[in-house]
Coordinates of C-alpha atoms in Angstrom, one line a residue:
M8 CA 105.0 92.6 118.8
E9 CA 104.7 91.1 115.3
F10 CA 105.7 87.7 116.0
S11 CA 106.8 86.9 112.7
E12 CA 109.8 89.5 113.3
L13 CA 110.9 87.6 116.5
A14 CA 114.5 88.3 116.3
L15 CA 116.4 84.5 116.5
P16 CA 119.7 83.6 118.6
E17 CA 122.5 84.8 117.7
C18 CA 125.6 82.1 118.0
R19 CA 129.2 82.9 119.3
V20 CA 131.3 79.6 119.3
M21 CA 133.9 80.6 122.0
P22 CA 137.5 79.4 122.1
N23 CA 137.6 76.3 122.8
S24 CA 133.8 75.6 120.5
I25 CA 131.1 75.9 123.1
P26 CA 128.1 77.2 121.5
V27 CA 126.8 80.3 122.7
Y28 CA 122.8 81.6 121.7
V29 CA 122.7 85.1 122.8
I30 CA 119.3 85.9 123.3
G31 CA 118.9 89.8 123.8
D32 CA 115.6 90.9 125.2
G33 CA 116.7 94.5 126.3
N34 CA 116.6 94.1 129.7
R35 CA 119.5 95.8 131.6
D36 CA 119.2 94.4 135.1
V37 CA 119.1 90.2 134.6
V38 CA 120.7 87.7 133.3
R39 CA 119.4 84.3 132.3
F40 CA 122.8 81.8 132.2
E41 CA 122.1 78.0 131.1
M42 CA 124.6 75.4 130.5
I43 CA 123.0 71.9 128.8
F44 CA 124.9 68.8 129.3
N45 CA 123.7 66.4 126.1
G46 CA 122.9 63.0 127.9
G47 CA 120.1 62.9 130.8
Y48 CA 118.2 59.6 131.7
A49 CA 119.4 58.6 127.8
V50 CA 123.2 57.6 128.5
Q51 CA 123.2 56.9 132.5
D52 CA 123.9 53.3 133.6
K53 CA 121.1 53.1 136.4
P54 CA 118.3 54.2 137.1
L55 CA 118.1 57.9 138.6
Q56 CA 122.2 58.5 138.0
A57 CA 121.3 61.1 136.0
T58 CA 119.3 63.4 138.1
F59 CA 121.4 62.6 141.5
T60 CA 124.3 63.7 139.5
N61 CA 123.0 67.1 138.2
R62 CA 121.2 67.8 141.7
M63 CA 124.4 66.9 143.8
L64 CA 126.2 69.4 142.1
R65 CA 124.6 72.0 144.2
E66 CA 126.2 69.8 147.2
G67 CA 129.8 71.1 147.6
T68 CA 132.6 71.4 146.0
S69 CA 136.4 71.0 147.1
S70 CA 136.5 74.3 148.8
L71 CA 132.8 75.3 149.3
S72 CA 129.6 73.4 151.3
S73 CA 126.6 73.2 150.3
A74 CA 125.7 76.0 153.3
E75 CA 128.2 78.1 151.9
I76 CA 127.1 77.9 148.2
S77 CA 123.4 79.1 149.4
R78 CA 125.0 81.7 151.5
R79 CA 126.8 83.3 148.4
L80 CA 123.3 82.6 146.1
D81 CA 121.6 84.3 148.7
Y82 CA 123.9 87.1 149.1
Y83 CA 123.6 87.6 145.4
G84 CA 119.9 87.6 145.3
A85 CA 120.5 84.8 142.5
W86 CA 119.3 81.4 142.3
I87 CA 120.6 77.9 140.3
E88 CA 117.8 75.6 139.0
S89 CA 119.1 72.0 138.1
Y90 CA 116.8 69.6 136.5
S91 CA 117.4 66.5 133.8
T92 CA 115.4 65.4 131.2
Q93 CA 115.3 62.7 128.3
G94 CA 118.4 64.0 126.3
A95 CA 120.2 66.7 129.1
N96 CA 120.8 68.1 131.9
H97 CA 120.4 71.7 132.5
L98 CA 122.0 74.4 135.3
V99 CA 120.3 77.8 134.5
L100 CA 121.9 80.6 136.6
Y101 CA 119.5 84.0 137.2
S102 CA 121.8 86.9 138.5
L103 CA 121.6 90.5 138.6
S104 CA 123.6 91.9 135.3
K105 CA 125.9 93.7 138.5
H106 CA 127.1 90.0 140.1
F107 CA 126.8 88.3 137.2
S108 CA 130.4 87.8 136.1
S109 CA 131.0 86.8 140.8
L110 CA 128.2 84.5 140.4
L111 CA 129.7 82.9 137.1
Q112 CA 133.1 82.2 139.1
L113 CA 131.0 80.5 141.7
L114 CA 129.0 78.2 138.9
E115 CA 132.2 77.2 137.6
E116 CA 133.2 75.8 141.3
I117 CA 130.0 74.0 141.1
V118 CA 130.4 72.6 137.6
K119 CA 134.1 71.8 137.5
Q120 CA 135.1 70.7 140.7
P121 CA 131.9 68.9 142.9
A122 CA 132.6 66.9 145.7
F123 CA 129.2 64.6 146.0
P124 CA 129.9 64.2 149.8
Q125 CA 128.4 60.8 151.2
E126 CA 126.1 63.0 153.9
N127 CA 124.7 65.0 151.3
L128 CA 123.7 62.5 149.0
D129 CA 122.2 60.0 152.1
V130 CA 120.2 63.4 153.0
V131 CA 119.3 64.3 149.1
R132 CA 117.8 60.2 148.5
R133 CA 115.9 60.3 151.7
S134 CA 114.2 63.1 150.4
G135 CA 113.8 62.1 146.7
K136 CA 112.6 58.5 148.1
A137 CA 110.0 59.8 150.5
H138 CA 109.1 62.2 147.6
F139 CA 108.5 58.6 144.9
Q140 CA 106.4 56.8 147.2
V141 CA 104.2 60.3 147.8
N142 CA 103.5 60.4 143.9
T143 CA 103.1 56.3 143.4
Q144 CA 99.9 56.9 144.9
K145 CA 99.3 59.8 142.0
V146 CA 97.3 57.6 139.0
D147 CA 98.6 60.6 136.9
V148 CA 102.4 59.8 137.7
V149 CA 102.0 56.4 137.8
S150 CA 100.1 56.5 134.1
Q151 CA 102.9 58.4 133.1
R152 CA 105.4 56.1 134.3
Y153 CA 103.7 53.3 132.9
F154 CA 103.2 55.1 129.3
E155 CA 106.6 55.8 128.8
N156 CA 107.0 52.0 129.7
S157 CA 105.6 50.7 127.0
L158 CA 106.9 53.4 124.3
W159 CA 110.3 52.4 124.9
G160 CA 110.2 49.1 126.4
E161 CA 111.7 47.9 130.2
N162 CA 115.4 47.5 128.3
H163 CA 115.6 51.2 127.7
P164 CA 117.0 54.2 129.5
L165 CA 113.5 56.0 128.8
G166 CA 111.6 52.9 129.7
H167 CA 112.3 51.1 132.9
V168 CA 110.1 52.1 135.8
V169 CA 111.5 53.4 138.8
A170 CA 111.3 51.6 142.2
S171 CA 112.1 52.4 145.7
A172 CA 115.2 50.2 145.2
D173 CA 116.7 52.6 142.6
Y174 CA 117.2 55.5 145.4
D175 CA 118.9 52.9 148.0
A176 CA 121.1 51.5 144.8
I177 CA 122.7 55.4 144.1
T178 CA 126.4 55.6 145.5
V179 CA 128.8 58.3 145.2
C180 CA 130.8 56.1 142.6
D181 CA 127.8 56.4 140.2
L182 CA 127.8 59.9 141.1
W183 CA 131.2 60.0 139.7
E184 CA 130.7 57.9 136.5
Y185 CA 127.9 59.8 135.3
Y186 CA 129.8 63.3 135.8
N187 CA 133.3 61.5 134.1
K188 CA 131.4 60.9 131.3
V189 CA 128.8 63.7 130.6
Y190 CA 130.1 67.2 132.0
N191 CA 132.7 68.5 130.2
S192 CA 133.1 71.3 127.6
R193 CA 133.0 69.1 124.4
N194 CA 129.6 68.3 125.5
C195 CA 127.8 71.3 126.4
T196 CA 125.4 74.4 125.1
I197 CA 125.3 77.9 126.4
F198 CA 122.3 80.2 126.1
L199 CA 123.0 83.7 127.3
S200 CA 119.7 86.0 127.5
G201 CA 118.8 89.1 129.4
A202 CA 121.5 91.5 130.6
A203 CA 123.6 89.6 127.3
D204 CA 126.0 92.6 126.2
A205 CA 129.7 92.3 125.6
A206 CA 130.6 92.7 129.1
A207 CA 128.4 89.3 130.0
I208 CA 129.8 87.6 127.0
A209 CA 133.4 88.5 128.1
S210 CA 132.9 87.0 131.4
V211 CA 131.3 83.6 129.9
T212 CA 134.2 82.9 127.5
N213 CA 137.2 83.9 130.0
V214 CA 135.4 81.5 132.8
F215 CA 133.9 78.3 130.0
G216 CA 135.1 79.3 126.8
C217 CA 138.9 79.3 127.4
G218 CA 140.2 76.4 127.4
E219 CA 138.5 72.6 127.2
W220 CA 137.5 70.6 130.7
G221 CA 136.2 67.8 131.7
S222 CA 137.4 64.3 131.0
G223 CA 134.3 63.3 128.8
S224 CA 133.5 63.9 124.3
K225 CA 130.6 65.2 123.2
I226 CA 127.6 63.0 123.4
D227 CA 125.7 62.5 119.6
R228 CA 123.7 59.6 119.9
L229 CA 121.1 59.9 122.5
F230 CA 118.1 57.3 120.8
A231 CA 119.9 54.8 119.2
V232 CA 118.1 52.5 121.0
E233 CA 115.1 51.4 118.5
P234 CA 112.5 51.5 120.9
F235 CA 110.1 48.8 121.9
S236 CA 106.3 50.5 121.7
E237 CA 104.4 47.9 122.9
H238 CA 100.4 48.7 122.0
G239 CA 97.5 48.1 123.3
R240 CA 95.9 48.5 126.7
R241 CA 97.9 48.0 130.4
N242 CA 95.5 48.4 133.5
I243 CA 97.9 49.2 136.6
L244 CA 96.1 49.3 140.2
V245 CA 96.3 51.9 142.5
D246 CA 95.1 51.0 145.8
N247 CA 92.4 53.4 147.5
T248 CA 91.8 55.8 144.5
L249 CA 88.6 57.7 143.6
Q250 CA 89.6 58.3 140.2
S251 CA 91.5 56.6 137.3
A252 CA 94.6 58.4 135.0
I253 CA 94.2 57.6 131.4
K254 CA 96.9 57.7 129.1
I255 CA 96.4 57.6 125.3
G256 CA 99.3 57.8 122.8
S257 CA 101.8 56.9 120.3
F258 CA 105.1 57.3 119.2
S259 CA 104.9 59.9 116.3
L260 CA 107.3 61.7 113.4
F261 CA 109.7 63.8 114.2
S262 CA 110.7 67.1 114.5
S263 CA 112.4 67.6 111.5
S264 CA 109.2 66.4 109.6
P265 CA 107.3 68.6 107.1
D266 CA 104.2 67.6 108.7
F267 CA 105.2 68.2 112.4
H268 CA 103.9 71.9 112.7
K269 CA 101.0 70.7 111.5
L270 CA 100.4 67.7 113.5
R271 CA 100.7 70.8 116.5
F272 CA 97.7 72.0 115.6
L273 CA 96.4 69.2 115.1
T274 CA 97.4 68.0 118.7
V275 CA 96.1 71.8 119.9
L276 CA 92.6 71.8 118.1
L277 CA 92.0 68.3 119.4
G278 CA 93.0 68.6 123.2
G279 CA 95.0 72.0 123.7
Y280 CA 93.1 74.4 125.0
F281 CA 90.1 75.2 126.7
G282 CA 87.7 75.2 124.0
S283 CA 89.4 71.8 122.2
R284 CA 87.1 69.2 121.0
L285 CA 87.7 66.9 123.8
M286 CA 87.5 69.3 126.6
T287 CA 83.9 70.2 125.0
N288 CA 83.3 66.9 124.9
I289 CA 84.5 65.0 127.4
R290 CA 84.0 67.9 130.5
E291 CA 81.5 70.0 129.3
E292 CA 79.3 67.7 127.5
N293 CA 79.7 64.6 129.7
G294 CA 81.1 65.7 132.4
Y295 CA 83.2 62.9 132.6
T296 CA 86.6 65.0 133.9
Y297 CA 87.6 68.0 135.3
H298 CA 90.3 68.6 132.2
I299 CA 92.0 66.5 129.6
S300 CA 94.0 67.5 127.4
S301 CA 96.4 66.0 124.6
E302 CA 100.1 67.3 123.5
M303 CA 103.1 66.5 121.9
E304 CA 106.0 65.0 124.2
A305 CA 109.5 65.2 123.0
Y306 CA 112.3 62.8 123.2
G307 CA 114.6 64.7 121.5
S308 CA 113.8 64.7 118.2
R309 CA 111.6 62.0 118.5
N310 CA 107.6 62.6 119.7
A311 CA 105.1 61.1 121.7
F312 CA 101.2 62.0 120.9
M313 CA 99.7 61.8 124.4
I314 CA 96.1 62.4 125.4
S315 CA 96.1 62.6 129.4
S316 CA 92.6 62.7 131.5
E317 CA 91.7 61.7 135.4
V318 CA 88.6 60.6 135.5
A319 CA 85.9 58.4 138.0
N320 CA 86.8 54.7 138.2
E321 CA 83.0 54.4 136.8
Y322 CA 83.7 56.9 133.8
V323 CA 87.0 55.1 132.5
G324 CA 84.9 53.1 129.6
P325 CA 83.0 56.0 128.5
C326 CA 86.3 58.0 129.0
I327 CA 87.8 55.9 126.2
A328 CA 84.9 56.0 124.4
E329 CA 84.5 59.4 123.6
I330 CA 87.9 60.2 123.4
Y331 CA 88.2 57.4 120.1
K332 CA 84.9 59.3 118.6
E333 CA 86.4 62.3 118.7
I334 CA 89.9 61.1 116.8
D335 CA 87.4 59.4 114.4
L336 CA 85.9 63.2 113.5
L337 CA 88.9 64.3 112.4
L338 CA 89.6 61.2 110.2
N339 CA 86.6 61.6 108.2
E340 CA 84.8 65.1 108.4
P341 CA 86.7 68.5 107.7
V342 CA 87.3 70.9 110.2
S343 CA 85.6 74.1 109.5
P344 CA 86.8 77.3 108.7
L345 CA 85.1 78.8 112.3
E346 CA 87.3 76.5 114.4
I347 CA 90.3 76.6 112.6
E348 CA 90.1 80.3 113.5
H349 CA 89.2 79.8 117.3
V350 CA 92.5 77.8 117.3
R351 CA 94.4 79.8 115.1
N352 CA 93.7 82.9 117.4
Y353 CA 94.2 80.8 120.7
I354 CA 98.1 79.7 119.3
L355 CA 98.8 82.8 117.8
G356 CA 98.1 84.3 121.5
E357 CA 99.9 82.2 123.4
M358 CA 102.7 82.2 121.1
C359 CA 102.6 85.6 122.1
R360 CA 102.7 85.5 125.6
E361 CA 105.8 82.6 125.9
C362 CA 108.0 85.2 123.9
E363 CA 107.2 88.0 126.5
G364 CA 109.9 87.8 129.3
L365 CA 113.3 86.8 129.9
T366 CA 112.6 83.3 130.6
A367 CA 109.6 82.4 128.9
R368 CA 111.1 83.5 125.3
A369 CA 114.5 81.9 126.6
E370 CA 113.0 78.7 127.1
V371 CA 111.3 78.5 123.3
F372 CA 114.1 78.9 121.9
V373 CA 116.2 76.1 124.4
N374 CA 112.9 73.8 123.5
A375 CA 113.5 74.1 119.8
W376 CA 117.2 73.5 120.3
L377 CA 117.1 70.3 122.5
S378 CA 113.8 69.2 119.8
G379 CA 116.2 69.2 117.1
E380 CA 114.8 72.0 115.1
S381 CA 116.2 74.9 114.2
F382 CA 115.3 78.5 115.6
A383 CA 113.6 79.5 112.2
S384 CA 110.8 76.6 112.9
V385 CA 109.4 78.8 116.0
N386 CA 108.3 81.1 112.7
E387 CA 107.6 78.1 110.6
Y388 CA 105.1 77.0 113.1
L389 CA 103.4 80.8 112.7
H390 CA 103.1 80.2 109.0
V391 CA 101.5 77.3 109.2
V392 CA 99.3 78.7 112.1
K393 CA 98.4 81.2 109.7
S394 CA 97.8 79.5 106.7
I395 CA 96.8 75.6 107.3
T396 CA 93.7 74.5 105.6
P397 CA 90.5 71.6 106.7
Q398 CA 92.4 69.4 104.1
E399 CA 96.1 69.4 105.2
L400 CA 94.2 68.7 108.9
M401 CA 92.5 65.5 108.2
E402 CA 95.5 63.9 105.9
V403 CA 97.7 64.5 108.9
A404 CA 94.6 62.8 111.1
R405 CA 95.0 60.1 108.7
K406 CA 98.3 59.4 108.7
Y407 CA 98.8 59.8 112.4
L408 CA 96.1 59.5 114.4
C409 CA 96.6 55.7 113.6
K410 CA 94.2 53.6 116.5
E411 CA 95.8 50.7 115.8
K412 CA 99.3 51.8 117.3
M413 CA 98.0 53.6 120.6
I414 CA 99.3 52.9 123.9
E415 CA 96.5 52.4 126.6
I416 CA 97.2 53.0 129.7
V417 CA 94.7 53.3 133.1
A418 CA 96.0 53.7 136.2
G419 CA 93.8 53.2 139.5
V420 CA 91.3 50.9 140.7
I421 CA 90.6 48.1 137.9

């Protein structure tokens, strides 16, 4: 497949103004139907409110119990994923095309008529709290929490470090308050892929598109509060661990920046694949870790640059020193054309893989939409990958890899 010729989603606007992005891939058997409601953690009034509300939608409706919902999904060989992120709440239905219309009616009841039964909330809350308590002993999870705390600050919805007491504090009333604010036709976007033919589109329109529903309004500004961004080192104690987790990074540029795709390329070169500079230095040459990576973490259209690793406690200092050594090299020495070619081939291969199959291809465009990029940016990234030069990479490194603005989190035995 010529990636430059990748077909972009087609937008259909339903009578009630919900946009439906149609991604056809020739699959006549399976439908992937995703509803996205703007909001996520960014608009919650209490910690965990978004996660629990979205999760509890499947726990019963005005006429169906959670067991009955599960039985219907099993009968049709379908499943529903629900998850919340920094800026959105997602419900994803996977269905055989021949059962899609029937399952849409089930999903309609889940979305429009939730019950939020107290006994189910108690079960989900206990399960979530138990999972949380296990994760408090995982240094990688702890380091991520405190990295975001340093990025956004404790008073920002994205910066709060969740505690056990937050699970106990969630009530059914909290769920209804969040639901009434977020789940409505004015705040909804739909992605339809797979067997996205005229019949499937008509079914979606009949169920979700013919009239307004829900009591809330459209949520536009998700990250209006300015981030805190506390630079420098923070050591977080996690008892009885053999390794410490390292997070190094900072806020980066917006997705709309003309340098965004160049920085994405540079991030892969630094630590985004097995042959990257960080893997070569810190794993292969020094043996400090099994894995280290660099990536761009998206918070809506705002991005953060982040390097992550886990190392034996005695290697924390040397590992951090080598990380900054590799950053200095990018600032001061041009990348060789041969290395650019290696990274280019890797990225092109990954881009082709990411667009293979129903789920992967849909997620490429969903992620672009969530980050505020145009769908065409998928192909724009391809053009940058094919044409980027050593000079451009050095200029981008000098602009955005500022060591003085880096947050350092070390979670483990300190």
